[in-house]
Amino acid sequence: YLFLMFNEAKDNLCFKLDKKEYLLSRDEFCIGLVNDSLKGVFEYQNKFYKTKTLLFEEHYANKLEIFSELKFEEKFDLIKYKKDKAQICVLNELETTNLYDGMMREIFIESKILELIYKSKALKDEKNYFSSDEEKVLLKAKKILLTRMQNPPSIKELAHLCGTNDFWLKKNFKLFFKDTIYQLLAKERLKLAFALLKQNDISIKEAAGIVGYTNAAHFAKIFKGAFGFLPSELIRQKSYF
């Protein structure tokens, strides 16, 4: 099944599946999928939990783009986002279905569900908000890149190391860091090379090798494109002072 789940309690919602813990904050909603044979446990911990959930059969995956980023090969997957007032308003309106009867009631419910899907999809696409779990994944990806400058992983391998897929990582890495994966890697390489050449007694070839460039001439060209001068000029300036 596919689902949209909204946490409506004052506390965070915590549940466990296959020894993995999931947390849905009180200001979040999630988009997810679950195998109908999968069982999980909610941990109440003397707190009041309340959710509103819409369930969809799996064949809607190809009809509703909102579910497109889920990992359908997994037994369970969810992606969290911050909910907004527009969604809350529609959820509250869905509680007034008793005001209608018969066909009018069915039309009202269907229209509100479609409106909720539309508003959730729009909010998902804005992607101005990253949950704490998503931030951890993105920061982990950056850390791996910085620690493996000499031999960085492919995007697919990087996504695997971070427990996500390459489509999600490429899209959200750029939104979060304002650079693509390779743009950020190139910038960080050059920043480190600049610091090495300025502060250490090191050759251009050695600096290039440390940050992952095998061709010193190619490195010098990229360095000049970024800083406006060659690495050899930086070394001369250091020697002069």
XYZ file of N, CA and C in Angstrom:
723
model
N 0.824 -1.192 0.000
C 0.000 0.000 0.000
C 0.872 1.261 0.000
N 0.341 2.293 -0.598
C 0.956 3.615 -0.535
C 0.175 4.435 0.476
N 0.827 5.403 1.088
C 0.091 6.184 2.081
C 0.631 7.600 2.219
N -0.266 8.462 2.679
C 0.074 9.800 3.165
C -0.297 9.801 4.638
N 0.653 10.099 5.513
C 0.384 10.090 6.955
C 0.720 11.448 7.554
N -0.203 11.969 8.346
C -0.027 13.270 8.987
C -0.040 13.084 10.502
N 0.998 13.565 11.162
C 1.049 13.517 12.619
C 0.237 14.691 13.158
N -0.804 14.386 13.928
C -1.674 15.441 14.449
C -1.596 15.552 15.967
N -0.630 14.882 16.569
C -0.470 14.950 18.020
C 0.486 16.071 18.400
N 0.570 16.339 19.695
C 1.510 17.353 20.187
C 2.912 16.770 20.356
N 2.999 15.449 20.302
C 4.283 14.776 20.483
C 4.756 14.152 19.172
N 6.027 13.785 19.146
C 6.568 13.079 17.996
C 6.040 11.650 17.968
N 5.866 11.122 16.787
C 5.382 9.759 16.605
C 6.573 8.837 16.359
N 6.671 7.775 17.136
C 7.805 6.860 17.015
C 7.289 5.446 16.757
N 7.836 4.785 15.750
C 7.481 3.389 15.514
C 8.684 2.628 14.978
N 8.654 1.307 15.160
C 9.789 0.467 14.780
C 9.362 -0.599 13.781
N 10.231 -0.825 12.790
C 10.047 -1.882 11.809
C 11.398 -2.538 11.565
N 11.456 -3.855 11.737
C 12.707 -4.595 11.512
C 13.886 -3.972 12.262
N 13.671 -3.629 13.513
C 14.699 -3.072 14.401
C 15.138 -1.656 14.021
N 14.524 -1.083 13.015
C 14.843 0.289 12.633
C 13.768 1.220 13.176
N 14.202 2.346 13.721
C 13.276 3.288 14.347
C 12.968 4.447 13.407
N 11.700 4.825 13.355
C 11.256 5.948 12.530
C 10.593 6.986 13.427
N 10.882 8.235 13.168
C 10.335 9.325 13.968
C 9.644 10.326 13.052
N 8.393 10.610 13.357
C 7.640 11.611 12.608
C 7.318 12.751 13.566
N 7.961 13.893 13.377
C 7.767 15.037 14.266
C 6.349 15.578 14.151
N 5.942 16.340 15.138
C 4.559 16.818 15.171
C 4.239 17.788 14.040
N 5.262 18.388 13.437
C 5.024 19.327 12.343
C 5.322 18.702 10.979
N 5.324 17.353 10.920
C 5.681 16.674 9.679
C 4.555 15.789 9.153
N 4.617 15.528 7.858
C 3.820 14.474 7.246
C 4.778 13.615 6.434
N 4.343 12.426 6.067
C 5.227 11.567 5.279
C 4.471 10.897 4.146
N 5.221 10.583 3.107
C 4.744 9.821 1.964
C 5.442 8.479 2.048
N 4.715 7.375 1.915
C 5.390 6.105 2.092
C 4.721 4.937 1.407
N 5.355 3.787 1.550
C 4.798 2.535 1.055
C 5.087 1.450 2.071
N 4.215 0.462 2.110
C 4.395 -0.644 3.040
C 3.877 -1.921 2.397
N 4.636 -3.001 2.564
C 4.197 -4.315 2.135
C 3.067 -4.755 3.059
N 1.982 -5.310 2.491
C 0.825 -5.625 3.344
C 1.112 -6.751 4.342
N 2.241 -7.447 4.190
C 2.585 -8.500 5.152
C 3.518 -8.005 6.250
N 3.913 -6.738 6.175
C 4.876 -6.185 7.131
C 4.172 -5.760 8.417
N 4.808 -6.031 9.543
C 4.252 -5.638 10.832
C 5.234 -4.744 11.567
N 4.702 -3.733 12.226
C 5.537 -2.810 12.984
C 4.959 -2.575 14.364
N 5.689 -1.828 15.188
C 5.270 -1.558 16.561
C 5.332 -0.063 16.829
N 4.238 0.498 17.344
C 4.222 1.887 17.788
C 4.589 1.921 19.265
N 5.484 2.823 19.632
C 5.887 2.970 21.028
C 5.166 4.180 21.625
N 4.218 3.926 22.504
C 3.392 5.006 23.030
C 4.081 5.809 24.121
N 4.833 5.155 24.994
C 5.625 5.848 26.008
C 4.813 6.891 26.791
N 3.595 6.506 27.164
C 2.718 7.368 27.968
C 2.385 8.700 27.286
N 2.401 8.699 25.956
C 2.065 9.910 25.210
C 0.847 9.656 24.328
N 0.171 10.729 23.984
C -1.017 10.634 23.144
C -0.619 10.808 21.681
N -0.942 9.817 20.859
C -0.618 9.873 19.441
C -1.898 9.984 18.613
N -1.816 10.778 17.573
C -2.946 10.905 16.659
C -2.417 11.143 15.250
N -2.852 10.325 14.325
C -2.463 10.519 12.927
C -3.700 10.466 12.043
N -3.578 11.075 10.883
C -4.574 10.917 9.828
C -3.833 10.360 8.621
N -4.341 9.265 8.100
C -3.623 8.560 7.040
C -4.547 8.240 5.877
N -4.064 8.491 4.676
C -4.761 8.103 3.454
C -4.015 6.925 2.851
N -4.727 5.838 2.556
C -4.123 4.648 1.962
C -4.506 4.543 0.490
N -3.544 4.122 -0.326
C -3.768 3.963 -1.762
C -3.230 2.605 -2.194
N -3.934 1.949 -3.092
C -3.417 0.698 -3.642
C -2.205 0.996 -4.515
N -1.318 0.007 -4.646
C -0.017 0.244 -5.284
C -0.124 0.660 -6.748
N -1.205 0.281 -7.433
C -1.303 0.642 -8.855
C -1.426 2.153 -9.057
N -1.694 2.894 -7.973
C -1.735 4.359 -8.078
C -0.337 4.959 -8.196
N 0.689 4.150 -7.987
C 2.064 4.658 -8.058
C 2.368 5.272 -9.412
N 1.829 4.681 -10.467
C 2.081 5.193 -11.816
C 1.153 6.339 -12.189
N 0.125 6.554 -11.386
C -0.854 7.599 -11.693
C -0.624 8.875 -10.884
N -0.038 8.728 -9.712
C 0.165 9.872 -8.828
C 1.661 10.117 -8.652
N 2.142 11.207 -9.210
C 3.579 11.502 -9.212
C 4.140 11.717 -7.812
N 3.278 12.021 -6.877
C 3.728 12.297 -5.514
C 4.495 11.110 -4.914
N 4.212 9.892 -5.415
C 4.860 8.694 -4.879
C 6.099 8.271 -5.672
N 6.512 9.070 -6.637
C 7.534 8.642 -7.602
C 8.914 8.375 -6.995
N 9.248 9.018 -5.880
C 10.599 8.883 -5.324
C 10.745 7.744 -4.321
N 9.659 7.021 -4.067
C 9.732 5.928 -3.103
C 10.486 4.731 -3.680
N 11.131 3.967 -2.801
C 11.876 2.775 -3.218
C 10.919 1.575 -3.203
N 10.364 1.255 -4.353
C 9.332 0.225 -4.424
C 9.889 -1.190 -4.246
N 11.220 -1.324 -4.313
C 11.818 -2.640 -4.097
C 11.938 -2.966 -2.611
N 11.707 -1.976 -1.745
C 11.833 -2.176 -0.299
C 10.516 -2.658 0.306
N 10.613 -3.303 1.493
C 9.401 -3.702 2.211
C 8.686 -2.490 2.785
N 9.492 -1.477 3.124
C 8.926 -0.266 3.719
C 9.809 0.921 3.360
N 9.181 2.035 3.049
C 9.943 3.251 2.767
C 9.060 4.450 3.057
N 9.663 5.509 3.544
C 8.914 6.749 3.720
C 9.847 7.942 3.554
N 9.261 9.041 3.127
C 9.976 10.305 2.974
C 9.182 11.355 3.733
N 9.867 12.101 4.595
C 9.189 13.070 5.463
C 9.325 14.495 4.932
N 8.278 15.286 5.188
C 8.279 16.700 4.819
C 7.574 17.488 5.922
N 7.767 18.775 5.900
C 7.084 19.627 6.869
C 5.696 19.977 6.337
N 4.675 19.759 7.162
C 3.317 20.069 6.717
C 3.042 21.556 6.868
N 2.004 22.036 6.169
C 1.677 23.456 6.248
C 0.192 23.654 6.564
N -0.209 24.903 6.712
C -1.578 25.232 7.127
C -2.612 24.808 6.096
N -2.243 24.844 4.817
C -3.186 24.463 3.757
C -3.575 22.989 3.885
N -2.603 22.142 4.185
C -2.894 20.720 4.376
C -3.774 20.505 5.607
N -3.442 21.187 6.686
C -4.209 21.055 7.925
C -5.657 21.466 7.704
N -5.858 22.516 6.926
C -7.207 23.003 6.621
C -8.017 21.935 5.886
N -7.411 21.292 4.893
C -8.113 20.248 4.133
C -8.410 19.044 5.026
N -7.469 18.668 5.874
C -7.692 17.554 6.799
C -8.864 17.838 7.732
N -8.965 19.069 8.194
C -10.089 19.452 9.061
C -11.408 19.416 8.301
N -11.374 19.828 7.043
C -12.584 19.808 6.218
C -13.067 18.383 5.970
N -12.123 17.436 5.910
C -12.502 16.034 5.708
C -13.273 15.472 6.902
N -13.196 16.139 8.043
C -13.938 15.693 9.225
C -15.390 16.162 9.200
N -15.750 16.948 8.195
C -17.122 17.476 8.118
C -17.964 16.726 7.088
N -17.547 15.514 6.730
C -18.276 14.767 5.690
C -19.709 14.432 6.098
N -19.992 14.440 7.406
C -21.349 14.136 7.867
C -22.358 15.215 7.475
N -21.882 16.325 6.954
C -22.786 17.387 6.495
C -23.426 17.047 5.150
N -22.914 15.990 4.496
C -23.400 15.625 3.165
C -23.903 14.184 3.165
N -24.764 13.881 2.197
C -25.313 12.530 2.066
C -25.138 12.023 0.640
N -25.143 10.693 0.506
C -25.164 10.067 -0.803
C -24.032 10.476 -1.727
N -24.407 10.727 -2.981
C -23.431 11.073 -4.007
C -22.681 12.356 -3.668
N -23.369 13.314 -3.050
C -22.733 14.582 -2.690
C -21.600 14.344 -1.691
N -21.801 13.415 -0.790
C -20.765 13.096 0.200
C -19.548 12.467 -0.480
N -19.801 11.560 -1.416
C -18.700 10.917 -2.145
C -17.895 11.934 -2.949
N -18.598 12.842 -3.621
C -17.924 13.873 -4.421
C -17.079 14.776 -3.525
N -17.641 15.137 -2.363
C -16.923 16.008 -1.427
C -15.636 15.331 -0.943
N -15.746 14.065 -0.535
C -14.571 13.339 -0.029
C -13.510 13.215 -1.113
N -13.938 12.835 -2.319
C -12.979 12.671 -3.421
C -12.278 13.986 -3.747
N -13.042 15.077 -3.768
C -12.450 16.378 -4.107
C -11.432 16.812 -3.050
N -11.736 16.544 -1.777
C -10.822 16.940 -0.705
C -9.553 16.078 -0.688
N -9.705 14.799 -1.014
C -8.524 13.933 -1.093
C -7.621 14.380 -2.236
N -8.214 14.695 -3.385
C -7.427 15.187 -4.522
C -6.752 16.517 -4.185
N -7.470 17.379 -3.461
C -6.896 18.667 -3.059
C -5.716 18.453 -2.109
N -5.867 17.495 -1.197
C -4.791 17.205 -0.246
C -3.561 16.645 -0.968
N -3.788 15.771 -1.947
C -2.677 15.226 -2.738
C -1.980 16.346 -3.494
N -2.774 17.227 -4.101
C -2.201 18.344 -4.867
C -1.358 19.249 -3.970
N -1.899 19.605 -2.804
C -1.169 20.502 -1.899
C 0.085 19.830 -1.343
N 0.008 18.531 -1.076
C 1.170 17.796 -0.576
C 2.237 17.680 -1.656
N 1.802 17.458 -2.894
C 2.751 17.367 -4.016
C 3.450 18.706 -4.226
N 2.688 19.805 -4.160
C 3.276 21.136 -4.343
C 4.292 21.431 -3.248
N 3.955 21.059 -2.020
C 4.863 21.288 -0.893
C 6.114 20.432 -1.031
N 5.942 19.204 -1.471
C 7.069 18.290 -1.697
C 8.005 18.850 -2.762
N 7.449 19.410 -3.822
C 8.269 19.935 -4.918
C 9.021 21.200 -4.525
N 8.434 21.998 -3.615
C 9.127 23.213 -3.164
C 10.435 22.845 -2.473
N 10.389 21.810 -1.680
C 11.566 21.241 -1.011
C 12.415 22.302 -0.308
N 11.733 23.235 0.360
C 12.458 24.234 1.145
C 12.792 23.702 2.535
N 12.296 22.525 2.817
C 12.462 21.957 4.154
C 13.077 20.565 4.056
N 14.033 20.307 4.892
C 14.618 18.976 4.980
C 14.474 18.487 6.412
N 13.965 17.288 6.562
C 13.854 16.723 7.904
C 15.255 16.442 8.448
N 15.326 16.181 9.742
C 16.631 15.907 10.357
C 17.271 14.661 9.750
N 16.459 13.667 9.420
C 16.990 12.446 8.801
C 17.563 12.740 7.418
N 16.867 13.578 6.652
C 17.349 13.930 5.314
C 18.640 14.742 5.392
N 18.691 15.657 6.349
C 19.913 16.449 6.526
C 21.100 15.547 6.861
N 20.869 14.549 7.686
C 21.940 13.618 8.047
C 22.460 12.885 6.816
N 21.553 12.481 5.932
C 21.949 11.780 4.703
C 22.790 12.694 3.820
N 22.352 13.940 3.655
C 23.054 14.886 2.784
C 24.411 15.287 3.363
N 24.459 15.496 4.662
C 25.735 15.834 5.304
C 26.701 14.652 5.273
N 26.153 13.448 5.373
C 26.991 12.250 5.269
C 27.590 12.145 3.873
N 26.771 12.455 2.852
C 27.257 12.416 1.467
C 28.412 13.395 1.276
N 28.261 14.599 1.827
C 29.335 15.591 1.710
C 30.593 15.117 2.437
N 30.423 14.551 3.613
C 31.571 14.078 4.394
C 32.333 12.990 3.645
N 31.599 12.084 3.011
C 32.244 11.016 2.236
C 33.042 11.605 1.086
N 32.468 12.595 0.399
C 33.175 13.247 -0.708
C 34.473 13.892 -0.229
N 34.408 14.572 0.912
C 35.584 15.284 1.423
C 36.670 14.334 1.921
N 36.270 13.181 2.410
C 37.263 12.224 2.911
C 37.799 11.316 1.805
N 37.147 11.380 0.640
C 37.600 10.543 -0.478
C 37.888 11.387 -1.721
N 38.483 12.539 -1.517
C 38.768 13.443 -2.636
C 39.651 12.802 -3.701
N 40.632 12.035 -3.273
C 41.562 11.434 -4.226
C 40.888 10.391 -5.107
N 39.920 9.716 -4.545
C 39.219 8.666 -5.292
C 37.740 8.679 -4.911
N 36.999 9.701 -5.346
C 35.598 9.837 -4.939
C 34.716 8.738 -5.525
N 33.677 8.353 -4.809
C 32.762 7.328 -5.322
C 31.902 7.881 -6.452
N 31.346 7.001 -7.251
C 30.362 7.424 -8.247
C 29.109 7.884 -7.507
N 28.240 8.597 -8.187
C 27.013 9.071 -7.538
C 26.175 7.887 -7.068
N 26.121 6.842 -7.878
C 25.347 5.663 -7.497
C 25.936 5.007 -6.247
N 27.259 4.907 -6.195
C 27.918 4.324 -5.022
C 27.733 5.216 -3.803
N 27.830 6.527 -4.005
C 27.641 7.480 -2.909
C 26.239 7.361 -2.333
N 25.252 7.258 -3.214
C 23.864 7.099 -2.768
C 23.706 5.816 -1.954
N 24.326 4.743 -2.424
C 24.255 3.458 -1.709
C 24.893 3.569 -0.323
N 26.029 4.244 -0.245
C 26.718 4.426 1.040
C 25.876 5.237 2.022
N 25.014 6.096 1.476
C 24.171 6.959 2.319
C 22.781 6.374 2.542
N 22.521 5.197 1.993
C 21.237 4.544 2.209
C 20.089 5.156 1.441
N 20.369 5.697 0.251
C 19.309 6.287 -0.560
C 19.552 5.924 -2.022
N 18.817 6.549 -2.940
C 19.025 6.272 -4.361
C 19.637 7.488 -5.049
N 20.237 7.277 -6.203
C 20.971 8.356 -6.866
C 20.067 9.487 -7.335
N 18.823 9.172 -7.720
C 17.891 10.219 -8.151
C 17.605 11.180 -7.007
N 17.268 10.621 -5.839
C 16.967 11.461 -4.664
C 18.195 12.265 -4.262
N 19.363 11.620 -4.260
C 20.581 12.289 -3.802
C 20.962 13.441 -4.723
N 20.941 13.217 -6.025
C 21.313 14.277 -6.974
C 20.386 15.488 -6.846
N 19.099 15.210 -6.772
C 18.110 16.290 -6.711
C 18.242 17.101 -5.423
N 18.295 16.427 -4.297
C 18.258 17.121 -3.010
C 19.618 17.633 -2.562
N 20.686 17.025 -3.041
C 22.026 17.541 -2.758
C 22.148 18.960 -3.316
N 21.683 19.151 -4.537
C 21.776 20.478 -5.157
C 20.890 21.489 -4.440
N 19.701 21.061 -4.030
C 18.805 21.969 -3.316
C 19.375 22.362 -1.952
N 20.019 21.425 -1.300
C 20.525 21.657 0.056
C 21.817 22.464 0.054
N 22.755 22.097 -0.823
C 24.066 22.746 -0.841
C 24.204 23.829 -1.912
N 23.182 23.966 -2.770
C 23.203 24.957 -3.867
C 24.262 24.637 -4.921
N 24.760 23.440 -4.938
C 25.723 22.956 -5.935
C 25.403 21.504 -6.244
N 25.742 21.058 -7.454
C 25.646 19.634 -7.737
C 26.744 18.911 -6.961
N 26.672 17.594 -6.941
C 27.680 16.804 -6.226
C 29.075 17.088 -6.762
N 29.208 17.098 -8.086
C 30.531 17.308 -8.678
C 30.996 18.759 -8.569
N 30.063 19.703 -8.591
C 30.438 21.112 -8.394
C 30.997 21.330 -6.994
N 30.327 20.771 -6.006
C 30.806 20.924 -4.628
C 32.163 20.245 -4.448
N 32.317 19.060 -5.023
C 33.592 18.348 -4.917
C 34.718 19.171 -5.534
N 34.469 19.753 -6.704
C 35.491 20.565 -7.381
C 35.873 21.781 -6.545
N 34.869 22.450 -5.971
C 35.137 23.632 -5.147
C 35.949 23.274 -3.904
N 35.568 22.182 -3.254
C 36.268 21.775 -2.033
C 37.697 21.331 -2.341
N 37.884 20.685 -3.476
C 39.238 20.293 -3.890
C 40.130 21.524 -4.055
N 39.595 22.534 -4.734
C 40.383 23.737 -4.998
C 40.644 24.534 -3.722
N 39.670 24.570 -2.827
C 39.868 25.261 -1.547
C 40.996 24.615 -0.750
N 41.000 23.283 -0.728
C 42.047 22.571 0.004
C 43.400 22.765 -0.673
N 43.415 22.701 -1.997
C 44.667 22.895 -2.738
C 45.239 24.284 -2.477
N 44.378 25.290 -2.466
C 44.804 26.667 -2.191
C 45.461 26.746 -0.815
N 44.803 26.144 0.182
C 45.333 26.174 1.551
C 46.662 25.433 1.648
N 46.767 24.300 0.967
C 48.014 23.524 0.992
C 49.172 24.307 0.382
N 48.913 24.937 -0.761
C 49.973 25.687 -1.450
C 50.376 26.945 -0.690
N 49.404 27.535 -0.003
C 49.672 28.788 0.706
C 50.372 28.564 2.040
N 50.049 27.473 2.701
C 50.522 27.286 4.076
C 51.627 26.248 4.222
N 51.900 25.481 3.178
C 52.869 24.395 3.308
C 53.940 24.466 2.218
N 55.070 23.854 2.524
C 56.151 23.736 1.540
C 55.856 22.507 0.686
N 55.029 22.702 -0.321
C 54.532 21.587 -1.113
C 54.528 21.975 -2.584
N 54.788 21.016 -3.449
C 54.811 21.312 -4.885
C 53.405 21.305 -5.462
N 53.275 21.878 -6.648
C 51.977 21.904 -7.327
C 51.506 20.483 -7.617
N 52.413 19.635 -8.054
C 52.063 18.246 -8.362
C 51.575 17.519 -7.116
N 52.241 17.747 -5.991
C 51.835 17.100 -4.738
C 50.465 17.590 -4.292
N 50.234 18.894 -4.373
C 48.934 19.458 -3.989
C 47.832 18.909 -4.878
N 48.112 18.847 -6.182
C 47.129 18.310 -7.125
C 46.786 16.866 -6.787
N 47.801 16.069 -6.476
C 47.579 14.667 -6.142
C 46.778 14.476 -4.874
N 47.047 15.303 -3.875
C 46.336 15.197 -2.595
C 44.841 15.421 -2.769
N 44.464 16.353 -3.648
C 43.039 16.668 -3.822
C 42.398 15.897 -4.976
N 43.144 14.971 -5.582
C 42.514 14.078 -6.547
C 42.758 14.347 -8.010
N 43.711 15.226 -8.344
C 44.035 15.492 -9.751
C 45.338 14.777 -10.112
N 45.303 13.964 -11.158
C 46.496 13.224 -11.580
C 47.345 14.016 -12.567
N 46.733 15.007 -13.210
C 47.442 15.815 -14.206
C 47.653 17.220 -13.654
N 48.898 17.585 -13.370
C 49.196 18.885 -12.758
C 48.836 20.048 -13.672
N 49.019 19.872 -14.980
C 48.696 20.940 -15.930
C 47.192 21.196 -15.964
N 46.429 20.115 -15.949
C 44.964 20.238 -15.919
C 44.520 20.902 -14.617
N 45.146 20.507 -13.523
C 44.852 21.112 -12.220
C 45.144 22.611 -12.243
N 46.284 23.003 -12.819
C 46.668 24.420 -12.872
C 45.649 25.237 -13.659
N 45.139 24.661 -14.742
C 44.146 25.348 -15.570
C 42.851 25.571 -14.792
N 42.397 24.545 -14.095
C 41.172 24.651 -13.293
C 41.378 25.624 -12.135
N 42.541 25.568 -11.522
C 42.889 26.465 -10.414
C 42.803 27.923 -10.871
N 43.366 28.218 -12.032
C 43.337 29.591 -12.546
C 41.913 30.020 -12.866
N 41.115 29.102 -13.383
C 39.723 29.425 -13.676
C 38.938 29.796 -12.434
N 39.304 29.193 -11.306
C 38.596 29.457 -10.052
C 39.103 30.700 -9.339
N 40.422 30.909 -9.321
C 41.009 31.986 -8.521
C 41.575 33.147 -9.334
N 41.706 32.979 -10.646
C 42.198 34.070 -11.486
C 43.700 34.123 -11.628
N 44.401 33.177 -11.036
C 45.863 33.120 -11.177
C 46.310 31.664 -11.052
N 47.491 31.378 -11.554
C 48.026 30.020 -11.528
C 48.538 29.646 -10.138
N 48.578 28.372 -9.812
C 49.134 27.959 -8.515
C 50.599 28.360 -8.363
N 51.329 28.409 -9.462
C 52.740 28.831 -9.392
C 52.856 30.282 -8.942
N 51.874 31.113 -9.322
C 51.875 32.517 -8.899
C 51.613 32.622 -7.404
N 50.761 31.761 -6.894
C 50.488 31.749 -5.454
C 51.752 31.379 -4.684
N 52.484 30.410 -5.185
C 53.737 30.000 -4.534
C 54.754 31.137 -4.554
N 54.826 31.846 -5.677
C 55.766 32.973 -5.768
C 55.389 34.084 -4.797
N 54.092 34.348 -4.682
C 53.620 35.375 -3.743
C 54.004 34.993 -2.320
N 53.858 33.723 -1.989
C 54.204 33.243 -0.647
C 55.705 33.410 -0.391
N 56.502 33.089 -1.400
C 57.960 33.210 -1.265
C 58.377 34.664 -1.116
N 57.667 35.559 -1.817
C 57.993 36.986 -1.779
C 57.762 37.556 -0.389
N 56.631 37.121 0.220
C 56.314 37.651 1.542
C 57.033 36.864 2.635
